[in-house]
Amino acid sequence: MNTITILGSGRVGSGLATALRRAGHDVAVPDRSPGAAADAARDAQIVINATPGAGSLERLGALQEELRDTILVDVSNATVDGPDGLPAGLLYPGSSLAEQLQQALPETRVVKTLNTMLFSVMTAPATLTQPPTAFLSGNDPEAKLTVAGLLTGIGWNPQWITDLGGIETAQASEAAILFVPHVIRSTGLAPFAISIAR
């Protein structure tokens, strides 16, 4: 069992909270009151960033002391949205939100994952007609093993988890968000994920 704080209480955060509690973890989802995020992050072994990506760097950068020696699981995508609210570009072209977070939080172990799928697939990967892929990017091998363990606990087959390497590889997985608006316009808001076929 891990003590986990999830920052963000939307569909992504609440879905992950439910699945992780079901898997036996102690999960806190702080409200928006002043200091709540800092208090919850300070007490957690693992913090999950499920906040809107455009504001994640500012919000989490303010928690440098609270996130020291913590695993930060970043599941967000930082995008520039188009008129219809769907992603139209990347906020950090040539970089990634995960890299920006790791640079701002040098004593935090950042791991990028679960950002290449519709939110419902994060906690129910087996509901798709073919296996999805969950990518891991991060500089700390032990942290990535811990995160892979969290994923298997909420339904991810270990064979569906691919370690891409260092945090710089998050550039590739974050760029996959550019598929999303086109897929949604083509097929609607049905569950889907990026998958590596072998």
CSV table of C-alpha atoms in Angstrom, one decimal:
chain,number,residue,atom,x,y,z
A,1,MET,CA,0.0,0.0,0.0
A,2,ASN,CA,1.2,3.5,-0.9
A,3,THR,CA,0.1,6.9,0.4
A,4,ILE,CA,-1.0,8.8,-2.7
A,5,THR,CA,-2.1,12.3,-3.3
A,6,ILE,CA,-3.9,13.2,-6.5
A,7,LEU,CA,-3.8,16.8,-7.5
A,8,GLY,CA,-6.8,17.4,-9.7
A,9,SER,CA,-10.4,16.3,-9.1
A,10,GLY,CA,-11.8,16.1,-12.6
A,11,ARG,CA,-12.6,13.0,-14.6
A,12,VAL,CA,-8.9,11.9,-14.7
A,13,GLY,CA,-8.2,12.5,-11.0
A,14,SER,CA,-11.4,11.1,-9.7
A,15,GLY,CA,-11.2,8.0,-11.9
A,16,LEU,CA,-7.6,7.3,-10.7
A,17,ALA,CA,-8.6,7.9,-7.1
A,18,THR,CA,-11.4,5.3,-7.3
A,19,ALA,CA,-9.2,2.7,-9.0
A,20,LEU,CA,-6.2,3.2,-6.6
A,21,ARG,CA,-8.4,3.0,-3.5
A,22,ARG,CA,-9.9,-0.2,-4.9
A,23,ALA,CA,-6.4,-1.5,-5.3
A,24,GLY,CA,-5.8,-0.9,-1.6
A,25,HIS,CA,-3.9,2.4,-1.6
A,26,ASP,CA,-4.5,5.3,0.8
A,27,VAL,CA,-5.5,8.1,-1.5
A,28,ALA,CA,-6.1,11.8,-0.8
A,29,VAL,CA,-7.6,14.3,-3.3
A,30,PRO,CA,-7.2,17.7,-1.7
A,31,ASP,CA,-9.7,20.5,-2.4
A,32,ARG,CA,-8.8,23.9,-3.7
A,33,SER,CA,-8.6,25.6,-0.3
A,34,PRO,CA,-5.3,27.5,0.4
A,35,GLY,CA,-2.6,25.1,1.5
A,36,ALA,CA,-4.6,21.9,1.0
A,37,ALA,CA,-2.5,20.7,-1.9
A,38,ALA,CA,0.8,21.4,0.0
A,39,ASP,CA,-0.4,19.6,3.1
A,40,ALA,CA,-1.5,16.6,1.1
A,41,ALA,CA,1.6,16.5,-1.0
A,42,ARG,CA,3.8,16.7,2.1
A,43,ASP,CA,2.3,13.5,3.5
A,44,ALA,CA,2.4,11.4,0.3
A,45,GLN,CA,4.9,8.9,-1.0
A,46,ILE,CA,3.5,9.4,-4.5
A,47,VAL,CA,1.8,12.5,-6.0
A,48,ILE,CA,-0.2,12.2,-9.2
A,49,ASN,CA,-0.5,15.3,-11.4
A,50,ALA,CA,-4.0,15.3,-12.9
A,51,THR,CA,-4.3,19.0,-13.1
A,52,PRO,CA,-4.9,20.8,-16.4
A,53,GLY,CA,-1.5,20.7,-18.1
A,54,ALA,CA,-1.4,24.4,-19.0
A,55,GLY,CA,-1.3,25.4,-15.3
A,56,SER,CA,0.6,22.3,-14.0
A,57,LEU,CA,4.1,23.8,-14.0
A,58,GLU,CA,3.1,26.9,-12.0
A,59,ARG,CA,1.0,24.9,-9.5
A,60,LEU,CA,3.5,22.1,-8.9
A,61,GLY,CA,6.5,24.3,-9.1
A,62,ALA,CA,5.3,26.1,-5.9
A,63,LEU,CA,5.5,22.7,-4.1
A,64,GLN,CA,9.2,22.1,-4.5
A,65,GLU,CA,9.8,21.5,-0.8
A,66,GLU,CA,6.7,19.3,-0.3
A,67,LEU,CA,7.6,17.2,-3.3
A,68,ARG,CA,11.2,16.6,-2.3
A,69,ASP,CA,12.2,12.9,-2.6
A,70,THR,CA,8.6,12.2,-3.8
A,71,ILE,CA,7.6,10.3,-6.9
A,72,LEU,CA,5.5,12.6,-9.1
A,73,VAL,CA,3.4,10.8,-11.7
A,74,ASP,CA,2.5,13.2,-14.5
A,75,VAL,CA,-0.5,12.1,-16.5
A,76,SER,CA,-1.3,15.5,-17.9
A,77,ASN,CA,-0.8,17.1,-21.4
A,78,ALA,CA,0.1,20.7,-21.8
A,79,THR,CA,-1.6,22.0,-24.9
A,80,VAL,CA,-2.7,25.1,-26.6
A,81,ASP,CA,-6.5,24.6,-27.2
A,82,GLY,CA,-8.3,25.5,-30.4
A,83,PRO,CA,-11.7,27.3,-30.6
A,84,ASP,CA,-13.5,24.0,-30.0
A,85,GLY,CA,-11.6,23.3,-26.8
A,86,LEU,CA,-9.6,20.4,-28.3
A,87,PRO,CA,-5.8,20.4,-28.4
A,88,ALA,CA,-4.5,22.4,-31.3
A,89,GLY,CA,-0.8,22.4,-30.4
A,90,LEU,CA,1.8,21.8,-27.7
A,91,LEU,CA,2.5,24.3,-25.0
A,92,TYR,CA,6.2,23.2,-24.8
A,93,PRO,CA,7.3,22.4,-28.4
A,94,GLY,CA,10.7,20.9,-28.4
A,95,SER,CA,10.2,19.9,-24.7
A,96,SER,CA,7.4,18.5,-22.6
A,97,LEU,CA,5.5,19.2,-19.5
A,98,ALA,CA,7.3,16.3,-17.8
A,99,GLU,CA,10.7,17.7,-18.6
A,100,GLN,CA,9.6,21.2,-17.4
A,101,LEU,CA,8.4,19.7,-14.1
A,102,GLN,CA,11.6,17.7,-13.6
A,103,GLN,CA,13.7,20.8,-14.2
A,104,ALA,CA,11.6,22.9,-11.8
A,105,LEU,CA,11.6,20.0,-9.2
A,106,PRO,CA,15.2,18.7,-9.4
A,107,GLU,CA,14.8,16.6,-6.1
A,108,THR,CA,11.5,15.0,-7.2
A,109,ARG,CA,11.4,11.8,-9.3
A,110,VAL,CA,9.1,12.6,-12.2
A,111,VAL,CA,7.5,9.8,-14.2
A,112,LYS,CA,5.3,10.4,-17.2
A,113,THR,CA,2.6,7.9,-18.0
A,114,LEU,CA,-1.1,7.4,-19.0
A,115,ASN,CA,-1.2,10.5,-21.2
A,116,THR,CA,-1.7,8.7,-24.6
A,117,MET,CA,-5.3,7.6,-24.1
A,118,LEU,CA,-8.8,8.7,-23.3
A,119,PHE,CA,-9.3,9.2,-19.6
A,120,SER,CA,-11.6,6.2,-19.2
A,121,VAL,CA,-8.9,3.8,-20.5
A,122,MET,CA,-6.4,4.8,-17.7
A,123,THR,CA,-8.3,2.6,-15.2
A,124,ALA,CA,-10.0,0.1,-17.6
A,125,PRO,CA,-7.4,-0.8,-20.2
A,126,ALA,CA,-8.9,-4.3,-20.8
A,127,THR,CA,-12.1,-2.9,-22.1
A,128,LEU,CA,-10.6,-2.0,-25.4
A,129,THR,CA,-10.7,-4.6,-28.2
A,130,GLN,CA,-6.9,-4.7,-28.5
A,131,PRO,CA,-4.2,-4.1,-25.8
A,132,PRO,CA,-3.3,-0.4,-25.3
A,133,THR,CA,0.2,0.7,-24.4
A,134,ALA,CA,1.1,2.6,-21.3
A,135,PHE,CA,4.4,4.4,-21.7
A,136,LEU,CA,6.8,5.3,-18.9
A,137,SER,CA,9.4,8.2,-19.1
A,138,GLY,CA,11.6,9.1,-16.2
A,139,ASN,CA,15.2,9.3,-15.0
A,140,ASP,CA,14.8,7.1,-11.9
A,141,PRO,CA,14.5,3.4,-12.7
A,142,GLU,CA,13.2,2.6,-9.2
A,143,ALA,CA,10.5,5.2,-9.5
A,144,LYS,CA,9.4,3.8,-12.8
A,145,LEU,CA,9.2,0.3,-11.3
A,146,THR,CA,7.0,1.7,-8.6
A,147,VAL,CA,4.7,3.4,-11.1
A,148,ALA,CA,4.5,0.2,-13.2
A,149,GLY,CA,3.4,-1.6,-10.0
A,150,LEU,CA,0.6,1.0,-9.6
A,151,LEU,CA,-0.5,0.4,-13.1
A,152,THR,CA,-0.6,-3.4,-12.8
A,153,GLY,CA,-2.7,-2.9,-9.7
A,154,ILE,CA,-5.4,-1.1,-11.6
A,155,GLY,CA,-5.6,-3.5,-14.5
A,156,TRP,CA,-2.6,-3.0,-16.7
A,157,ASN,CA,-1.0,-6.2,-18.0
A,158,PRO,CA,2.8,-5.8,-17.5
A,159,GLN,CA,3.3,-6.7,-21.2
A,160,TRP,CA,1.3,-3.5,-22.1
A,161,ILE,CA,3.7,-1.2,-20.2
A,162,THR,CA,6.7,0.1,-22.2
A,163,ASP,CA,9.6,2.0,-20.6
A,164,LEU,CA,10.8,4.5,-23.1
A,165,GLY,CA,13.8,5.7,-21.1
A,166,GLY,CA,14.7,9.1,-19.6
A,167,ILE,CA,12.4,12.0,-19.0
A,168,GLU,CA,13.3,13.5,-22.4
A,169,THR,CA,11.3,10.7,-24.1
A,170,ALA,CA,8.1,12.3,-22.7
A,171,GLN,CA,8.4,14.6,-25.7
A,172,ALA,CA,7.3,11.7,-27.9
A,173,SER,CA,4.3,10.5,-25.8
A,174,GLU,CA,3.1,14.1,-25.1
A,175,ALA,CA,3.1,14.8,-28.9
A,176,ALA,CA,0.6,11.9,-29.3
A,177,ILE,CA,-2.0,14.3,-27.9
A,178,LEU,CA,-2.1,15.8,-31.4
A,179,PHE,CA,-3.9,12.7,-32.6
A,180,VAL,CA,-6.7,13.2,-30.1
A,181,PRO,CA,-8.8,16.0,-31.8
A,182,HIS,CA,-8.7,14.2,-35.1
A,183,VAL,CA,-9.7,10.9,-33.7
A,184,ILE,CA,-12.5,12.4,-31.7
A,185,ARG,CA,-13.8,14.3,-34.8
A,186,SER,CA,-13.6,11.1,-36.8
A,187,THR,CA,-15.0,8.5,-34.5
A,188,GLY,CA,-16.5,10.5,-31.5
A,189,LEU,CA,-15.7,10.3,-27.9
A,190,ALA,CA,-15.3,6.5,-27.7
A,191,PRO,CA,-12.5,5.0,-25.6
A,192,PHE,CA,-9.2,4.7,-27.4
A,193,ALA,CA,-5.4,4.6,-26.7
A,194,ILE,CA,-2.2,4.7,-28.6
A,195,SER,CA,-0.8,1.2,-28.9
A,196,ILE,CA,2.4,-0.3,-30.1
A,197,ALA,CA,1.6,-3.4,-32.2
A,198,ARG,CA,4.2,-6.1,-32.2
